[in-house]
């Protein structure tokens, strides 16, 4: 796990490539404290930078940017390729030789042989750029599910890219102007939806996409996308299929030359990860959890019980309001783009880092793949209700507009938002998951961009048409929106703020392709039944407890110990700031924008 950056250009920037890319590298030092390197092409059309967190082959042979022996191809790579040993064996059988034991060199040799098709062979999380010094081209790619980020900015012949938005800004080339589309997305969903960012002109390469640069021309394409192709199967066959796929994914995610720990919350997903880790990994297993003094929020006792059952070396970090307040400045400074989440990962990553860990596994992804959220029931219900009301559309739209502006609760306002739209899964999902409604977001936008007229389509179509059931549509939306734009992005940034690599074995291309063939009535049965039946080791006292999200006592803390951070937050037209996440979203946005423009 590392930080990558680069500049591709045929313009006046060639004269100061080293200075620009050094500034970008400095902005990424927290992602790779073990080593760093810079490569500038002979004819100064490309500069690549790298900061390294050593996980595989800890020797200097893993230094990046890395080149082929003839100096033609150069790579800067962030991520882990879990099947690199199998790929290496195949390449060696074809006559290739290797000078390191890294997955980086495997990607480089694959690209040398296969070109852009190399991405189809990779199992893992990745963002990388490969410069061809003979052809003067650069190939950039991001992993299928968007675990690792890759931001870029283009102007004329110049393309700037990096692992974090702040590193792109550190080049000094993009202007710091708010992007209304990105800001609208943040206000309505609590995170910035890809490919947008909060800065005008900077974009994120979408999950499963590649980008090709040559002499200033850029081409972009999709090489992989989510599909749910149901095949007839029995419940018992589905359970066996899931268990085998999970075990293989966990086994692959333990590939490392340093110890691997696990984040343990006491929920089904993280407990399942620990249970399966015990099936594939012998010896000491370190687990880490967060606890609170406020008992209504505390799940520390459950995590401790799981750790005891599976005999892990467990570390619990009790986060009090005072400790949280002392961490807030560093947390706010670590934010690359705002979201309403991330503080939990930031805190538990700190304790894993302090215990000497470099790699941890997380149970992130289980709810999206196995139907763990209420959205799997509520969104189809909303669509059915909306379809029944379609004959009365003029009236329902009028009522909806009134509810959105004057409803007494945020839930009522979001229902009003939904009533004004075409009743489909996207509209229902956005209203169900929403932070501010469409109208509210447009009012807040005027505070930040007072001179700009803003209109935004309220009801975009579903991105993927090969979805056999309403529940599959929700799963697709949860994976491609909430998980990708918020959970994965926060996990990457907040773990890397402590120089920690966070791996997500439930967010795996091969795992998803395997279980996507299981019909939704089995795969997405309520209570994540398929997952709990596949991982029989999960104790009944974990399986049978009510579903709870993992939250901090934000509202209580904001009203008391954290008051100085939130007291100056206001909204136009008396837009309510409860529940807590509305207020928190504006707190984080305001602090981020102040730091960016300071």
C-alpha positions as a Python dict, from the first residue, in 0.01 Angstrom:
ca = {
    (1, 'X'): (0, 0, 0),
    (2, 'X'): (146, 327, -107),
    (3, 'X'): (93, 669, -253),
    (4, 'X'): (136, 738, -624),
    (5, 'X'): (150, 1057, -827),
    (6, 'X'): (255, 1173, -1168),
    (7, 'X'): (252, 1441, -1436),
    (8, 'X'): (223, 1374, -1809),
    (9, 'X'): (278, 1675, -2033),
    (10, 'X'): (406, 1826, -2353),
    (11, 'X'): (374, 2185, -2232),
    (12, 'X'): (576, 2448, -2047),
    (13, 'X'): (545, 2238, -1730),
    (14, 'X'): (827, 2018, -1861),
    (15, 'X'): (1076, 2275, -1731),
    (16, 'X'): (967, 2229, -1369),
    (17, 'X'): (860, 1865, -1355),
    (18, 'X'): (1084, 1775, -1061),
    (19, 'X'): (958, 2062, -845),
    (20, 'X'): (592, 1992, -918),
    (21, 'X'): (610, 1617, -862),
    (22, 'X'): (817, 1659, -544),
    (23, 'X'): (539, 1875, -400),
    (24, 'X'): (288, 1601, -484),
    (25, 'X'): (510, 1335, -331),
    (26, 'X'): (541, 1535, -9),
    (27, 'X'): (161, 1546, 19),
    (28, 'X'): (157, 1162, 9),
    (29, 'X'): (434, 1086, 261),
    (30, 'X'): (184, 961, 522),
    (31, 'X'): (77, 686, 279),
    (32, 'X'): (429, 548, 242),
    (33, 'X'): (669, 621, 528),
    (34, 'X'): (918, 341, 440),
    (35, 'X'): (1063, 465, 109),
    (36, 'X'): (1009, 711, -171),
    (37, 'X'): (1122, 763, -528),
    (38, 'X'): (1084, 982, -836),
    (39, 'X'): (1136, 906, -1205),
    (40, 'X'): (1155, 1173, -1475),
    (41, 'X'): (1152, 1054, -1837),
    (42, 'X'): (1452, 1145, -2050),
    (43, 'X'): (1253, 1374, -2279),
    (44, 'X'): (1060, 1517, -1982),
    (45, 'X'): (714, 1418, -2096),
    (46, 'X'): (649, 1223, -1776),
    (47, 'X'): (734, 1230, -1408),
    (48, 'X'): (625, 957, -1166),
    (49, 'X'): (642, 969, -787),
    (50, 'X'): (595, 706, -520),
    (51, 'X'): (584, 673, -141),
    (52, 'X'): (612, 318, -11),
    (53, 'X'): (459, 123, 275),
    (54, 'X'): (652, -205, 258),
    (55, 'X'): (426, -511, 275),
    (56, 'X'): (573, -755, 18),
    (57, 'X'): (950, -793, -29),
    (58, 'X'): (1068, -548, 235),
    (59, 'X'): (1408, -519, 67),
    (60, 'X'): (1527, -230, -157),
    (61, 'X'): (1430, -451, -455),
    (62, 'X'): (1074, -327, -404),
    (63, 'X'): (1168, 36, -461),
    (64, 'X'): (936, 238, -689),
    (65, 'X'): (899, 376, -946),
    (66, 'X'): (1017, 40, -1081),
    (67, 'X'): (1133, -32, -1435),
    (68, 'X'): (1189, -326, -1664),
    (69, 'X'): (1561, -411, -1706),
    (70, 'X'): (1578, -230, -2042),
    (71, 'X'): (1432, 89, -1889),
    (72, 'X'): (1141, 102, -2132),
    (73, 'X'): (848, 54, -1889),
    (74, 'X'): (815, 236, -1556),
    (75, 'X'): (543, 177, -1296),
    (76, 'X'): (415, 354, -986),
    (77, 'X'): (166, 127, -809),
    (78, 'X'): (-63, 149, -505),
    (79, 'X'): (-237, -162, -375),
    (80, 'X'): (-197, -536, -343),
    (81, 'X'): (-231, -811, -603),
    (82, 'X'): (-337, -1120, -411),
    (83, 'X'): (-282, -1369, -694),
    (84, 'X'): (61, -1235, -789),
    (85, 'X'): (237, -1560, -696),
    (86, 'X'): (22, -1761, -939),
    (87, 'X'): (75, -1499, -1209),
    (88, 'X'): (448, -1499, -1143),
    (89, 'X'): (464, -1877, -1183),
    (90, 'X'): (283, -1853, -1517),
    (91, 'X'): (523, -1583, -1637),
    (92, 'X'): (827, -1783, -1524),
    (93, 'X'): (694, -2081, -1720),
    (94, 'X'): (693, -1851, -2024),
    (95, 'X'): (1059, -1761, -1967),
    (96, 'X'): (1035, -1445, -1756),
    (97, 'X'): (1287, -1384, -1478),
    (98, 'X'): (1236, -1164, -1173),
    (99, 'X'): (1471, -954, -963),
    (100, 'X'): (1229, -901, -669),
    (101, 'X'): (949, -1082, -485),
    (102, 'X'): (696, -803, -534),
    (103, 'X'): (355, -791, -697),
    (104, 'X'): (468, -464, -859),
    (105, 'X'): (717, -643, -1083),
    (106, 'X'): (450, -897, -1179),
    (107, 'X'): (220, -618, -1304),
    (108, 'X'): (509, -467, -1498),
    (109, 'X'): (598, -796, -1670),
    (110, 'X'): (231, -868, -1741),
    (111, 'X'): (193, -530, -1907),
    (112, 'X'): (509, -588, -2108),
    (113, 'X'): (351, -907, -2248),
    (114, 'X'): (-21, -824, -2259),
    (115, 'X'): (-53, -447, -2268),
    (116, 'X'): (-379, -301, -2138),
    (117, 'X'): (-538, -648, -2104),
    (118, 'X'): (-317, -716, -1802),
    (119, 'X'): (-584, -572, -1570),
    (120, 'X'): (-813, -864, -1644),
    (121, 'X'): (-563, -1100, -1479),
    (122, 'X'): (-531, -911, -1151),
    (123, 'X'): (-709, -1009, -829),
    (124, 'X'): (-672, -737, -573),
    (125, 'X'): (-700, -368, -503),
    (126, 'X'): (-497, -135, -718),
    (127, 'X'): (-436, 197, -883),
    (128, 'X'): (-129, 227, -1102),
    (129, 'X'): (34, 409, -1392),
    (130, 'X'): (279, 255, -1640),
    (131, 'X'): (491, 481, -1860),
    (132, 'X'): (626, 346, -2192),
    (133, 'X'): (940, 548, -2265),
    (134, 'X'): (966, 418, -2623),
    (135, 'X'): (611, 493, -2732),
    (136, 'X'): (574, 793, -2495),
    (137, 'X'): (239, 664, -2364),
    (138, 'X'): (99, 615, -2016),
    (139, 'X'): (-156, 355, -1904),
    (140, 'X'): (-353, 414, -1583),
    (141, 'X'): (-593, 167, -1422),
    (142, 'X'): (-812, 132, -1113),
    (143, 'X'): (-936, -191, -955),
    (144, 'X'): (-1282, -330, -1047),
    (145, 'X'): (-1463, -236, -725),
    (146, 'X'): (-1290, 95, -658),
    (147, 'X'): (-1104, 5, -339),
    (148, 'X'): (-803, 219, -427),
    (149, 'X'): (-857, 579, -547),
    (150, 'X'): (-699, 751, -848),
    (151, 'X'): (-763, 1123, -902),
    (152, 'X'): (-668, 1318, -1212),
    (153, 'X'): (-679, 1668, -1363),
    (154, 'X'): (-639, 1747, -1732),
    (155, 'X'): (-567, 2077, -1904),
    (156, 'X'): (-443, 2091, -2262),
    (157, 'X'): (-174, 1827, -2306),
    (158, 'X'): (-114, 1798, -1930),
    (159, 'X'): (-254, 1522, -1709),
    (160, 'X'): (-185, 1522, -1334),
    (161, 'X'): (-279, 1214, -1125),
    (162, 'X'): (-243, 1097, -765),
    (163, 'X'): (-378, 871, -492),
    (164, 'X'): (-539, 1166, -315),
    (165, 'X'): (-711, 1482, -431),
    (166, 'X'): (-489, 1692, -204),
    (167, 'X'): (-181, 1560, -382),
    (168, 'X'): (-324, 1671, -719),
    (169, 'X'): (-380, 2015, -567),
    (170, 'X'): (-25, 2011, -426),
    (171, 'X'): (106, 2031, -783),
    (172, 'X'): (-23, 2389, -781),
    (173, 'X'): (-177, 2347, -1127),
    (174, 'X'): (-557, 2314, -1067),
    (175, 'X'): (-748, 2616, -936),
    (176, 'X'): (-925, 2572, -602),
    (177, 'X'): (-1283, 2623, -715),
    (178, 'X'): (-1577, 2429, -577),
    (179, 'X'): (-1746, 2192, -821),
    (180, 'X'): (-2125, 2238, -792),
    (181, 'X'): (-2200, 1882, -910),
    (182, 'X'): (-1963, 1733, -653),
    (183, 'X'): (-2098, 1957, -376),
    (184, 'X'): (-2458, 1869, -464),
    (185, 'X'): (-2371, 1500, -452),
    (186, 'X'): (-2207, 1545, -112),
    (187, 'X'): (-2504, 1730, 36),
    (188, 'X'): (-2757, 1476, -87),
    (189, 'X'): (-2563, 1157, -10),
    (190, 'X'): (-2299, 1237, 254),
    (191, 'X'): (-2008, 1166, 19),
    (192, 'X'): (-1890, 1286, -321),
    (193, 'X'): (-2012, 1048, -596),
    (194, 'X'): (-1752, 941, -850),
    (195, 'X'): (-1640, 1054, -1102),
    (196, 'X'): (-1702, 1397, -948),
    (197, 'X'): (-1489, 1560, -679),
    (198, 'X'): (-1541, 1878, -479),
    (199, 'X'): (-1284, 2065, -690),
    (200, 'X'): (-1382, 2178, -1038),
    (201, 'X'): (-1172, 2008, -1304),
    (202, 'X'): (-1043, 1725, -1083),
    (203, 'X'): (-1208, 1387, -1133),
    (204, 'X'): (-1166, 1037, -1001),
    (205, 'X'): (-1108, 751, -1242),
    (206, 'X'): (-1416, 535, -1195),
    (207, 'X'): (-1396, 180, -1059),
    (208, 'X'): (-1309, -79, -1322),
    (209, 'X'): (-1182, 181, -1568),
    (210, 'X'): (-857, 247, -1755),
    (211, 'X'): (-712, 567, -1898),
    (212, 'X'): (-462, 605, -2183),
    (213, 'X'): (-250, 918, -2239),
    (214, 'X'): (-48, 984, -2555),
    (215, 'X'): (84, 1324, -2665),
    (216, 'X'): (-190, 1498, -2469),
    (217, 'X'): (-475, 1287, -2607),
    (218, 'X'): (-670, 1089, -2349),
    (219, 'X'): (-889, 783, -2395),
    (220, 'X'): (-1089, 618, -2116),
    (221, 'X'): (-1284, 290, -2104),
    (222, 'X'): (-1454, 40, -1874),
    (223, 'X'): (-1293, -304, -1849),
    (224, 'X'): (-1518, -456, -1578),
    (225, 'X'): (-1860, -392, -1428),
    (226, 'X'): (-2094, -549, -1174),
    (227, 'X'): (-2336, -809, -1310),
    (228, 'X'): (-2591, -1029, -1137),
    (229, 'X'): (-2656, -1329, -1361),
    (230, 'X'): (-2878, -1560, -1159),
    (231, 'X'): (-2857, -1932, -1213),
    (232, 'X'): (-3087, -2195, -1064),
    (233, 'X'): (-2931, -2340, -750),
    (234, 'X'): (-3039, -2512, -431),
    (235, 'X'): (-3001, -2349, -88),
    (236, 'X'): (-2742, -2606, 20),
    (237, 'X'): (-2538, -2558, -299),
    (238, 'X'): (-2550, -2181, -249),
    (239, 'X'): (-2419, -2216, 108),
    (240, 'X'): (-2132, -2442, -5),
    (241, 'X'): (-2047, -2204, -291),
    (242, 'X'): (-2033, -1902, -60),
    (243, 'X'): (-1822, -2075, 202),
    (244, 'X'): (-1566, -2192, -52),
    (245, 'X'): (-1548, -1847, -214),
    (246, 'X'): (-1510, -1676, 124),
    (247, 'X'): (-1232, -1908, 237),
    (248, 'X'): (-1040, -1850, -86),
    (249, 'X'): (-1078, -1474, -56),
    (250, 'X'): (-962, -1470, 307),
    (251, 'X'): (-665, -1688, 216),
    (252, 'X'): (-563, -1453, -63),
    (253, 'X'): (-598, -1149, 162),
    (254, 'X'): (-346, -1291, 409),
    (255, 'X'): (-67, -1273, 148),
    (256, 'X'): (190, -1053, 322),
    (257, 'X'): (548, -1040, 448),
    (258, 'X'): (430, -864, 768),
    (259, 'X'): (166, -969, 1026),
    (260, 'X'): (-203, -921, 936),
    (261, 'X'): (-461, -815, 1196),
    (262, 'X'): (-842, -780, 1192),
    (263, 'X'): (-1078, -496, 1286),
    (264, 'X'): (-1342, -654, 1509),
    (265, 'X'): (-1670, -473, 1580),
    (266, 'X'): (-1878, -757, 1722),
    (267, 'X'): (-2105, -769, 1416),
    (268, 'X'): (-2167, -1060, 1179),
    (269, 'X'): (-1921, -949, 911),
    (270, 'X'): (-1611, -888, 1123),
    (271, 'X'): (-1688, -1197, 1335),
    (272, 'X'): (-1710, -1399, 1014),
    (273, 'X'): (-1373, -1264, 901),
    (274, 'X'): (-1213, -1366, 1232),
    (275, 'X'): (-1379, -1710, 1222),
    (276, 'X'): (-1261, -1781, 866),
    (277, 'X'): (-917, -1639, 940),
    (278, 'X'): (-882, -1912, 1199),
    (279, 'X'): (-955, -2168, 925),
    (280, 'X'): (-677, -2048, 695),
    (281, 'X'): (-424, -1895, 934),
    (282, 'X'): (-241, -2054, 1226),
    (283, 'X'): (-53, -1874, 1499),
    (284, 'X'): (-118, -1538, 1662),
    (285, 'X'): (-404, -1328, 1528),
    (286, 'X'): (-435, -967, 1644),
    (287, 'X'): (-778, -804, 1661),
    (288, 'X'): (-870, -442, 1735),
    (289, 'X'): (-1193, -277, 1841),
    (290, 'X'): (-1340, 49, 1967),
    (291, 'X'): (-1549, 82, 2282),
    (292, 'X'): (-1740, 367, 2447),
    (293, 'X'): (-1832, 457, 2802),
    (294, 'X'): (-2181, 540, 2678),
    (295, 'X'): (-2342, 195, 2705),
    (296, 'X'): (-2610, 252, 2440),
    (297, 'X'): (-2329, 286, 2183),
    (298, 'X'): (-2082, 37, 2325),
    (299, 'X'): (-2019, -299, 2156),
    (300, 'X'): (-1681, -356, 2316),
    (301, 'X'): (-1808, -644, 2531),
    (302, 'X'): (-1930, -834, 2223),
    (303, 'X'): (-1601, -784, 2043),
    (304, 'X'): (-1416, -909, 2351),
    (305, 'X'): (-1638, -1220, 2364),
    (306, 'X'): (-1563, -1295, 1997),
    (307, 'X'): (-1191, -1243, 2057),
    (308, 'X'): (-1202, -1484, 2352),
    (309, 'X'): (-1391, -1749, 2154),
    (310, 'X'): (-1145, -1741, 1866),
    (311, 'X'): (-839, -1690, 2089),
    (312, 'X'): (-713, -1370, 1933),
    (313, 'X'): (-471, -1120, 2085),
    (314, 'X'): (-723, -844, 2133),
    (315, 'X'): (-675, -471, 2184),
    (316, 'X'): (-966, -249, 2281),
    (317, 'X'): (-954, 129, 2246),
    (318, 'X'): (-1202, 318, 2465),
    (319, 'X'): (-1292, 643, 2291),
    (320, 'X'): (-1428, 906, 2524),
    (321, 'X'): (-1561, 1246, 2425),
    (322, 'X'): (-1236, 1398, 2553),
    (323, 'X'): (-1016, 1158, 2355),
    (324, 'X'): (-1230, 1212, 2048),
    (325, 'X'): (-1197, 1587, 2086),
    (326, 'X'): (-817, 1562, 2108),
    (327, 'X'): (-813, 1355, 1786),
    (328, 'X'): (-1049, 1582, 1594),
    (329, 'X'): (-787, 1828, 1460),
    (330, 'X'): (-574, 1544, 1316),
    (331, 'X'): (-883, 1373, 1178),
    (332, 'X'): (-1006, 1689, 1008),
    (333, 'X'): (-659, 1750, 864),
    (334, 'X'): (-649, 1393, 727),
    (335, 'X'): (-973, 1429, 528),
    (336, 'X'): (-909, 1416, 155),
    (337, 'X'): (-1272, 1476, 61),
    (338, 'X'): (-1548, 1519, 321),
    (339, 'X'): (-1795, 1248, 416),
    (340, 'X'): (-2022, 1191, 713),
    (341, 'X'): (-1819, 885, 813),
    (342, 'X'): (-1455, 796, 870),
    (343, 'X'): (-1385, 893, 1231),
    (344, 'X'): (-1436, 535, 1350),
    (345, 'X'): (-1180, 400, 1101),
    (346, 'X'): (-943, 682, 1192),
    (347, 'X'): (-957, 591, 1563),
    (348, 'X'): (-923, 213, 1530),
    (349, 'X'): (-645, 257, 1272),
    (350, 'X'): (-453, 465, 1522),
    (351, 'X'): (-455, 187, 1781),
    (352, 'X'): (-355, -78, 1523),
    (353, 'X'): (-69, 147, 1411),
    (354, 'X'): (45, 204, 1769),
    (355, 'X'): (49, -175, 1818),
    (356, 'X'): (295, -206, 1530),
    (357, 'X'): (54, -335, 1264),
    (358, 'X'): (92, -255, 895),
    (359, 'X'): (-196, -462, 755),
    (360, 'X'): (-551, -521, 884),
    (361, 'X'): (-861, -690, 745),
    (362, 'X'): (-1206, -533, 766),
    (363, 'X'): (-1555, -687, 732),
    (364, 'X'): (-1668, -403, 508),
    (365, 'X'): (-1889, -522, 221),
    (366, 'X'): (-2097, -791, 390),
    (367, 'X'): (-2413, -581, 412),
    (368, 'X'): (-2396, -484, 45),
    (369, 'X'): (-2337, -838, -84),
    (370, 'X'): (-2570, -1027, 152),
    (371, 'X'): (-2859, -786, 210),
    (372, 'X'): (-2779, -652, 556),
    (373, 'X'): (-2935, -305, 526),
    (374, 'X'): (-3298, -199, 568),
    (375, 'X'): (-3275, -53, 218),
    (376, 'X'): (-3319, -403, 74),
    (377, 'X'): (-3676, -406, 208),
    (378, 'X'): (-3761, -34, 215),
    (379, 'X'): (-3649, 70, -136),
    (380, 'X'): (-3866, -189, -322),
    (381, 'X'): (-4157, -93, -93),
    (382, 'X'): (-4113, 275, -186),
    (383, 'X'): (-4103, 190, -556),
    (384, 'X'): (-4425, -14, -530),
    (385, 'X'): (-4594, 271, -343),
    (386, 'X'): (-4476, 524, -602),
    (387, 'X'): (-4604, 309, -888),
    (388, 'X'): (-4950, 299, -729),
    (389, 'X'): (-4951, 679, -704),
    (390, 'X'): (-4846, 737, -1067),
    (391, 'X'): (-5202, 802, -1192),
    (392, 'X'): (-5218, 1094, -950),
    (393, 'X'): (-4877, 1237, -1049),
    (394, 'X'): (-4971, 1611, -1069),
    (395, 'X'): (-5123, 1598, -720),
    (396, 'X'): (-4848, 1386, -563),
    (397, 'X'): (-4579, 1615, -707),
    (398, 'X'): (-4755, 1918, -558),
    (399, 'X'): (-4790, 1747, -220),
    (400, 'X'): (-4429, 1628, -243),
    (401, 'X'): (-4300, 1982, -303),
    (402, 'X'): (-4486, 2103, 6),
    (403, 'X'): (-4358, 1820, 222),
    (404, 'X'): (-3998, 1872, 103),
    (405, 'X'): (-4001, 2241, 198),
    (406, 'X'): (-4212, 2244, 512),
    (407, 'X'): (-4212, 1889, 648),
    (408, 'X'): (-4153, 1870, 1023),
    (409, 'X'): (-3898, 1589, 1000),
    (410, 'X'): (-3615, 1506, 761),
    (411, 'X'): (-3785, 1173, 686),
    (412, 'X'): (-4100, 1354, 571),
    (413, 'X'): (-3891, 1593, 361),
    (414, 'X'): (-3714, 1307, 187),
    (415, 'X'): (-4047, 1135, 115),
    (416, 'X'): (-4162, 1466, -35),
    (417, 'X'): (-3849, 1461, -252),
    (418, 'X'): (-3932, 1108, -370),
    (419, 'X'): (-4296, 1194, -453),
    (420, 'X'): (-4175, 1449, -709),
    (421, 'X'): (-3971, 1194, -902),
    (422, 'X'): (-4033, 902, -1135),
    (423, 'X'): (-4077, 608, -895),
    (424, 'X'): (-3779, 381, -960),
    (425, 'X'): (-3504, 223, -752),
    (426, 'X'): (-3259, 511, -800),
    (427, 'X'): (-3508, 774, -680),
    (428, 'X'): (-3621, 560, -385),
    (429, 'X'): (-3265, 473, -288),
    (430, 'X'): (-3153, 835, -298),
    (431, 'X'): (-3444, 945, -82),
    (432, 'X'): (-3399, 657, 162),
    (433, 'X'): (-3022, 706, 196),
    (434, 'X'): (-3032, 1084, 158),
    (435, 'X'): (-2886, 1352, 385),
    (436, 'X'): (-3043, 1671, 249),
    (437, 'X'): (-3325, 1666, -6),
    (438, 'X'): (-3285, 1805, -358),
    (439, 'X'): (-3441, 2141, -269),
    (440, 'X'): (-3244, 2170, 58),
    (441, 'X'): (-2917, 2090, -116),
    (442, 'X'): (-2983, 2359, -377),
    (443, 'X'): (-3047, 2615, -101),
    (444, 'X'): (-2721, 2527, 80),
    (445, 'X'): (-2533, 2539, -250),
    (446, 'X'): (-2624, 2907, -281),
    (447, 'X'): (-2428, 2974, 41),
    (448, 'X'): (-2110, 2840, -120),
    (449, 'X'): (-2172, 2946, -481),
    (450, 'X'): (-2401, 3251, -459),
    (451, 'X'): (-2343, 3371, -815),
    (452, 'X'): (-2407, 3040, -988),
    (453, 'X'): (-2735, 2908, -1122),
    (454, 'X'): (-2758, 2540, -1043),
    (455, 'X'): (-2987, 2272, -1175),
    (456, 'X'): (-2934, 1901, -1124),
    (457, 'X'): (-3127, 1604, -1262),
    (458, 'X'): (-3324, 1463, -973),
    (459, 'X'): (-3385, 1122, -1118),
    (460, 'X'): (-3100, 967, -1320),
    (461, 'X'): (-3154, 621, -1461),
    (462, 'X'): (-3003, 309, -1307),
    (463, 'X'): (-2645, 266, -1425),
    (464, 'X'): (-2680, -106, -1494),
    (465, 'X'): (-2967, -271, -1681),
    (466, 'X'): (-2871, -636, -1622),
    (467, 'X'): (-3031, -662, -1278),
    (468, 'X'): (-3285, -943, -1246),
    (469, 'X'): (-3471, -828, -931),
    (470, 'X'): (-3547, -513, -727),
    (471, 'X'): (-3325, -649, -450),
    (472, 'X'): (-3037, -692, -696),
    (473, 'X'): (-3089, -329, -796),
    (474, 'X'): (-3050, -223, -432),
    (475, 'X'): (-2739, -438, -396),
    (476, 'X'): (-2592, -277, -706),
    (477, 'X'): (-2667, 72, -569),
    (478, 'X'): (-2525, -8, -226),
    (479, 'X'): (-2203, -144, -380),
    (480, 'X'): (-2154, 126, -643),
    (481, 'X'): (-2263, 425, -434),
    (482, 'X'): (-2263, 401, -55),
    (483, 'X'): (-1985, 143, -30),
    (484, 'X'): (-1764, 280, -305),
    (485, 'X'): (-1809, 654, -254),
    (486, 'X'): (-1813, 657, 124),
    (487, 'X'): (-1706, 341, 304),
    (488, 'X'): (-1415, 239, 80),
    (489, 'X'): (-1291, 595, 33),
    (490, 'X'): (-1297, 671, 407),
    (491, 'X'): (-1131, 338, 483),
    (492, 'X'): (-847, 412, 243),
    (493, 'X'): (-780, 768, 358),
    (494, 'X'): (-824, 716, 731),
    (495, 'X'): (-616, 398, 752),
    (496, 'X'): (-340, 548, 537),
    (497, 'X'): (-334, 856, 762),
    (498, 'X'): (-165, 617, 1009),
    (499, 'X'): (46, 432, 750),
    (500, 'X'): (-182, 129, 774),
    (501, 'X'): (-302, -94, 488),
    (502, 'X'): (-669, -187, 517),
    (503, 'X'): (-783, -492, 320),
    (504, 'X'): (-1145, -586, 250),
    (505, 'X'): (-1183, -959, 168),
    (506, 'X'): (-1560, -925, 121),
    (507, 'X'): (-1497, -666, -153),
    (508, 'X'): (-1332, -898, -401),
    (509, 'X'): (-1395, -935, -775),
    (510, 'X'): (-1375, -1317, -780),
    (511, 'X'): (-1594, -1346, -470),
    (512, 'X'): (-1855, -1115, -620),
    (513, 'X'): (-1850, -1288, -958),
    (514, 'X'): (-1902, -1621, -782),
    (515, 'X'): (-2192, -1529, -555),
    (516, 'X'): (-2357, -1300, -816),
    (517, 'X'): (-2488, -1617, -982),
    (518, 'X'): (-2696, -1698, -672),
    (519, 'X'): (-3060, -1577, -705),
    (520, 'X'): (-3145, -1276, -487),
    (521, 'X'): (-3408, -1466, -283),
    (522, 'X'): (-3118, -1674, -146),
    (523, 'X'): (-2825, -1431, -160),
    (524, 'X'): (-3012, -1135, -11),
    (525, 'X'): (-3240, -1316, 235),
    (526, 'X'): (-3305, -1097, 540),
    (527, 'X'): (-3062, -1117, 829),
    (528, 'X'): (-2775, -1213, 597),
    (529, 'X'): (-2889, -1573, 630),
    (530, 'X'): (-2673, -1700, 345),
    (531, 'X'): (-2359, -1556, 504),
    (532, 'X'): (-2436, -1689, 852),
    (533, 'X'): (-2519, -2035, 715),
    (534, 'X'): (-2194, -2037, 518),
    (535, 'X'): (-1985, -1937, 820),
    (536, 'X'): (-2118, -2181, 1076),
    (537, 'X'): (-1852, -2075, 1326),
    (538, 'X'): (-2032, -1744, 1394),
    (539, 'X'): (-2183, -1780, 1746),
    (540, 'X'): (-2563, -1771, 1784),
    (541, 'X'): (-2535, -1468, 2013),
    (542, 'X'): (-2387, -1274, 1721),
    (543, 'X'): (-2624, -1414, 1456),
    (544, 'X'): (-2942, -1346, 1652),
    (545, 'X'): (-2878, -995, 1782),
    (546, 'X'): (-3061, -707, 1613),
    (547, 'X'): (-2879, -530, 1328),
    (548, 'X'): (-2704, -210, 1440),
    (549, 'X'): (-2495, 35, 1246),
    (550, 'X'): (-2159, 129, 1394),
    (551, 'X'): (-2188, 490, 1513),
    (552, 'X'): (-2017, 721, 1754),
    (553, 'X'): (-2222, 926, 2005),
    (554, 'X'): (-2182, 1224, 1769),
    (555, 'X'): (-2497, 1409, 1869),
    (556, 'X'): (-2423, 1389, 2240),
    (557, 'X'): (-2062, 1496, 2190),
    (558, 'X'): (-2149, 1780, 1951),
    (559, 'X'): (-2389, 1922, 2206),
    (560, 'X'): (-2125, 1915, 2479),
    (561, 'X'): (-1750, 1849, 2449),
    (562, 'X'): (-1723, 1920, 2074),
    (563, 'X'): (-1930, 2238, 2081),
    (564, 'X'): (-1654, 2473, 1968),
    (565, 'X'): (-1624, 2282, 1640),
    (566, 'X'): (-1992, 2300, 1549),
    (567, 'X'): (-2138, 2616, 1702),
    (568, 'X'): (-2108, 2838, 1394),
    (569, 'X'): (-2286, 2600, 1153),
    (570, 'X'): (-2599, 2753, 1002),
    (571, 'X'): (-2830, 2674, 708),
    (572, 'X'): (-3055, 2897, 496),
    (573, 'X'): (-3436, 2897, 510),
    (574, 'X'): (-3445, 2721, 846),
    (575, 'X'): (-3337, 2386, 703),
    (576, 'X'): (-3330, 2152, 1006),
    (577, 'X'): (-2996, 2013, 1125),
    (578, 'X'): (-3129, 1701, 1293),
    (579, 'X'): (-3054, 1409, 1281),
    (580, 'X'): (-2692, 1456, 1384),
    (581, 'X'): (-2544, 1359, 1045),
    (582, 'X'): (-2687, 1672, 877),
    (583, 'X'): (-2503, 1900, 1115),
    (584, 'X'): (-2190, 1685, 1107),
    (585, 'X'): (-2180, 1686, 725),
    (586, 'X'): (-2168, 2068, 725),
    (587, 'X'): (-1909, 2076, 1005),
    (588, 'X'): (-1675, 1850, 807),
    (589, 'X'): (-1736, 2037, 481),
    (590, 'X'): (-1665, 2376, 639),
    (591, 'X'): (-1341, 2266, 807),
    (592, 'X'): (-1223, 2094, 489),
    (593, 'X'): (-1287, 2397, 268),
    (594, 'X'): (-1112, 2630, 514),
    (595, 'X'): (-805, 2407, 513),
    (596, 'X'): (-801, 2370, 133),
    (597, 'X'): (-820, 2746, 78),
    (598, 'X'): (-594, 2850, 367),
}
